[in-house]
PDB file of C-alpha atoms in Angstrom:
ATOM      1  CA  MET S 433     163.899 190.335 -16.134  1.00  0.00           C
ATOM      2  CA  GLN S 434     160.855 188.278 -14.694  1.00  0.00           C
ATOM      3  CA  GLN S 435     159.187 187.134 -18.272  1.00  0.00           C
ATOM      4  CA  ILE S 436     163.484 185.901 -19.358  1.00  0.00           C
ATOM      5  CA  ARG S 437     162.847 183.941 -15.732  1.00  0.00           C
ATOM      6  CA  CYS S 438     159.607 182.489 -16.637  1.00  0.00           C
ATOM      7  CA  GLU S 439     160.392 182.050 -19.756  1.00  0.00           C
ATOM      8  CA  HIS S 440     163.967 179.776 -18.674  1.00  0.00           C
ATOM      9  CA  ILE S 441     161.501 178.443 -16.067  1.00  0.00           C
ATOM     10  CA  ALA S 442     159.211 176.678 -19.123  1.00  0.00           C
ATOM     11  CA  ALA S 443     161.531 175.983 -21.457  1.00  0.00           C
ATOM     12  CA  PHE S 444     163.654 174.123 -18.090  1.00  0.00           C
ATOM     13  CA  LEU S 445     159.700 172.580 -17.328  1.00  0.00           C
ATOM     14  CA  GLU S 446     158.901 171.212 -20.718  1.00  0.00           C
ATOM     15  CA  SER S 447     162.197 169.533 -21.215  1.00  0.00           C
ATOM     16  CA  HIS S 448     161.867 168.050 -18.456  1.00  0.00           C
ATOM     17  CA  PHE S 449     157.893 166.573 -19.385  1.00  0.00           C
ATOM     18  CA  GLY S 450     157.054 167.798 -23.019  1.00  0.00           C
ATOM     19  CA  SER S 451     154.504 170.147 -22.611  1.00  0.00           C
ATOM     20  CA  ALA S 452     154.525 173.329 -20.966  1.00  0.00           C
ATOM     21  CA  GLU S 453     152.663 176.421 -21.496  1.00  0.00           C
ATOM     22  CA  ILE S 454     153.237 179.705 -20.112  1.00  0.00           C
ATOM     23  CA  ASP S 455     149.527 181.692 -19.329  1.00  0.00           C
ATOM     24  CA  LEU S 456     149.076 185.095 -18.499  1.00  0.00           C
ATOM     25  CA  PRO S 457     145.815 186.953 -17.213  1.00  0.00           C
ATOM     26  CA  ASP S 458     144.415 188.099 -19.732  1.00  0.00           C
ATOM     27  CA  ASP S 459     143.356 192.101 -19.429  1.00  0.00           C
ATOM     28  CA  THR S 460     139.359 190.452 -19.746  1.00  0.00           C
ATOM     29  CA  LYS S 461     140.152 187.980 -17.515  1.00  0.00           C
ATOM     30  CA  ASP S 462     139.923 188.758 -13.817  1.00  0.00           C
ATOM     31  CA  LYS S 463     143.193 189.992 -12.119  1.00  0.00           C
ATOM     32  CA  LEU S 464     142.618 187.564  -8.789  1.00  0.00           C
ATOM     33  CA  ASP S 465     144.703 185.078 -11.626  1.00  0.00           C
ATOM     34  CA  ASP S 466     148.683 185.204 -11.246  1.00  0.00           C
ATOM     35  CA  PRO S 467     150.608 184.903 -13.609  1.00  0.00           C
ATOM     36  CA  ALA S 468     151.740 180.083 -14.415  1.00  0.00           C
ATOM     37  CA  ILE S 469     153.049 177.764 -16.254  1.00  0.00           C
ATOM     38  CA  ILE S 470     151.501 174.156 -16.571  1.00  0.00           C
ATOM     39  CA  VAL S 471     153.067 171.527 -16.844  1.00  0.00           C
ATOM     40  CA  TYR S 472     150.746 169.054 -19.448  1.00  0.00           C
ATOM     41  CA  VAL S 473     151.739 164.639 -18.220  1.00  0.00           C
ATOM     42  CA  ASP S 474     149.042 162.127 -20.470  1.00  0.00           C
ATOM     43  CA  GLN S 475     145.880 162.855 -18.358  1.00  0.00           C
ATOM     44  CA  SER S 476     147.043 165.731 -15.634  1.00  0.00           C
ATOM     45  CA  SER S 477     148.189 169.100 -15.389  1.00  0.00           C
ATOM     46  CA  ALA S 478     149.832 171.240 -12.815  1.00  0.00           C
ATOM     47  CA  ARG S 479     149.900 174.688 -12.639  1.00  0.00           C
ATOM     48  CA  VAL S 480     153.466 176.921 -11.222  1.00  0.00           C
ATOM     49  CA  ASN S 481     152.350 180.465 -10.438  1.00  0.00           C
ATOM     50  CA  ILE S 482     155.102 182.181 -11.501  1.00  0.00           C
ATOM     51  CA  ASN S 483     155.061 184.590  -8.868  1.00  0.00           C
ATOM     52  CA  THR S 484     155.545 182.108  -5.495  1.00  0.00           C
ATOM     53  CA  LEU S 485     156.579 179.337  -7.846  1.00  0.00           C
ATOM     54  CA  ALA S 486     154.207 177.372  -5.701  1.00  0.00           C
ATOM     55  CA  VAL S 487     152.861 174.142  -7.538  1.00  0.00           C
ATOM     56  CA  SER S 488     149.880 173.352  -8.030  1.00  0.00           C
ATOM     57  CA  CYS S 489     147.697 170.216  -8.889  1.00  0.00           C
ATOM     58  CA  LYS S 490     145.574 167.285  -7.882  1.00  0.00           C
ATOM     59  CA  ASN S 491     147.683 164.489  -9.185  1.00  0.00           C
ATOM     60  CA  GLU S 492     150.319 164.086  -5.601  1.00  0.00           C
ATOM     61  CA  ALA S 493     153.037 162.774  -7.204  1.00  0.00           C
ATOM     62  CA  LEU S 494     153.347 164.678 -10.354  1.00  0.00           C
ATOM     63  CA  ARG S 495     152.792 167.535  -8.085  1.00  0.00           C
ATOM     64  CA  SER S 496     156.222 167.119  -5.689  1.00  0.00           C
ATOM     65  CA  ARG S 497     157.689 166.639  -8.844  1.00  0.00           C
ATOM     66  CA  VAL S 498     156.875 169.297 -11.084  1.00  0.00           C
ATOM     67  CA  GLN S 499     158.256 171.332  -7.794  1.00  0.00           C
ATOM     68  CA  SER S 500     160.997 169.352  -7.970  1.00  0.00           C
ATOM     69  CA  VAL S 501     161.775 169.977 -11.149  1.00  0.00           C
ATOM     70  CA  VAL S 502     161.150 173.565 -10.373  1.00  0.00           C
ATOM     71  CA  GLN S 503     163.306 173.854  -7.337  1.00  0.00           C
ATOM     72  CA  MET S 504     166.554 172.753 -10.043  1.00  0.00           C
ATOM     73  CA  ALA S 505     165.497 174.924 -12.420  1.00  0.00           C
ATOM     74  CA  ALA S 506     165.777 178.040 -10.043  1.00  0.00           C
ATOM     75  CA  THR S 507     169.211 177.119  -8.977  1.00  0.00           C
ATOM     76  CA  THR S 508     169.684 176.962 -11.753  1.00  0.00           C
ATOM     77  CA  ILE S 509     168.954 179.940 -13.442  1.00  0.00           C
ATOM     78  CA  ASN S 510     168.593 182.956 -11.053  1.00  0.00           C
ATOM     79  CA  SER S 511     171.915 184.219 -10.095  1.00  0.00           C
ATOM     80  CA  LEU S 512     173.288 183.641  -6.183  1.00  0.00           C
ATOM     81  CA  THR S 513     171.652 188.426  -6.108  1.00  0.00           C
ATOM     82  CA  GLU S 514     168.442 187.075  -6.750  1.00  0.00           C
ATOM     83  CA  MET S 515     168.031 183.586  -4.352  1.00  0.00           C
ATOM     84  CA  TYR S 516     169.614 185.936  -0.773  1.00  0.00           C
ATOM     85  CA  GLY S 517     168.584 189.149  -2.026  1.00  0.00           C
ATOM     86  CA  LEU S 518     171.938 190.772  -1.627  1.00  0.00           C
ATOM     87  CA  LYS S 519     172.712 194.687  -3.949  1.00  0.00           C
ATOM     88  CA  ASP S 520     173.363 193.794  -6.557  1.00  0.00           C
ATOM     89  CA  ILE S 521     176.643 196.248  -7.406  1.00  0.00           C
ATOM     90  CA  HIS S 522     177.108 195.362 -10.690  1.00  0.00           C
ATOM     91  CA  ALA S 523     173.984 196.442 -12.682  1.00  0.00           C
ATOM     92  CA  THR S 524     175.652 199.759 -11.491  1.00  0.00           C
ATOM     93  CA  ARG S 525     179.359 199.165 -12.450  1.00  0.00           C
ATOM     94  CA  PRO S 526     181.310 198.732 -15.725  1.00  0.00           C
ATOM     95  CA  LEU S 527     183.329 195.940 -15.864  1.00  0.00           C
ATOM     96  CA  GLN S 528     186.481 196.607 -16.820  1.00  0.00           C
ATOM     97  CA  THR S 529     185.999 199.044 -12.828  1.00  0.00           C
ATOM     98  CA  GLN S 530     185.131 195.752 -11.560  1.00  0.00           C
ATOM     99  CA  ILE S 531     188.400 193.537 -12.430  1.00  0.00           C
ATOM    100  CA  ASN S 532     190.429 196.464 -11.443  1.00  0.00           C
ATOM    101  CA  ASP S 533     189.694 196.843  -7.996  1.00  0.00           C
ATOM    102  CA  ALA S 534     189.702 192.642  -8.004  1.00  0.00           C
ATOM    103  CA  ARG S 535     193.129 193.629  -8.779  1.00  0.00           C
ATOM    104  CA  PHE S 536     194.499 196.284  -7.187  1.00  0.00           C
ATOM    105  CA  LYS S 537     192.410 194.212  -3.883  1.00  0.00           C
ATOM    106  CA  GLU S 538     194.683 191.227  -4.842  1.00  0.00           C
ATOM    107  CA  GLU S 539     198.417 193.325  -5.069  1.00  0.00           C
ATOM    108  CA  ASP S 540     197.563 194.755  -2.245  1.00  0.00           C
ATOM    109  CA  GLU S 541     197.345 191.889  -0.825  1.00  0.00           C
ATOM    110  CA  ASP S 542     200.279 190.149  -1.530  1.00  0.00           C
ATOM    111  CA  LEU S 543     202.038 193.960  -0.567  1.00  0.00           C
ATOM    112  CA  LEU S 544     201.166 193.324   2.916  1.00  0.00           C
ATOM    113  CA  LYS S 545     202.280 189.246   2.891  1.00  0.00           C
ATOM    114  CA  GLU S 546     206.077 190.687   1.070  1.00  0.00           C
ATOM    115  CA  GLU S 547     205.743 192.994   4.484  1.00  0.00           C
ATOM    116  CA  GLU S 548     204.863 190.674   6.275  1.00  0.00           C
ATOM    117  CA  ASP S 549     208.009 188.023   5.553  1.00  0.00           C
ATOM    118  CA  ASP S 550     210.222 191.134   5.447  1.00  0.00           C
ATOM    119  CA  GLU S 551     209.089 191.546   9.099  1.00  0.00           C
ATOM    120  CA  VAL S 552     209.505 187.891  10.257  1.00  0.00           C
ATOM    121  CA  LYS S 553     213.298 187.493   8.584  1.00  0.00           C
ATOM    122  CA  MET S 554     213.987 191.185  10.931  1.00  0.00           C
ATOM    123  CA  GLU S 555     212.980 189.911  13.634  1.00  0.00           C
ATOM    124  CA  SER S 556     214.550 187.149  13.342  1.00  0.00           C
TER     125      SER S 556
END
């Protein structure tokens, strides 16, 4: 899931800035390096930490632009479950069960409304 998210953010950045590449640390590199997406614009580059989505860049204008695009990408790509830290019950339940639950809930609400309408009519 993390790799797909990273690829989508990199594609989003590439479409906005023209050049972006994923930089994954090797086993031979320092273990302190986090995976990142590097965006190149003219003579400048910005580094987006994949884990935190923090942007580092010497050019403040570019950093701000990249940060804005990263926020748009994250909002577009992330599901509501990921964004708000909700438990994803849908991952463990088949789609048909979810559809049936929604249908039964809707039917129950309709029945309750009909009963309330009948009670109002009887009182009148």
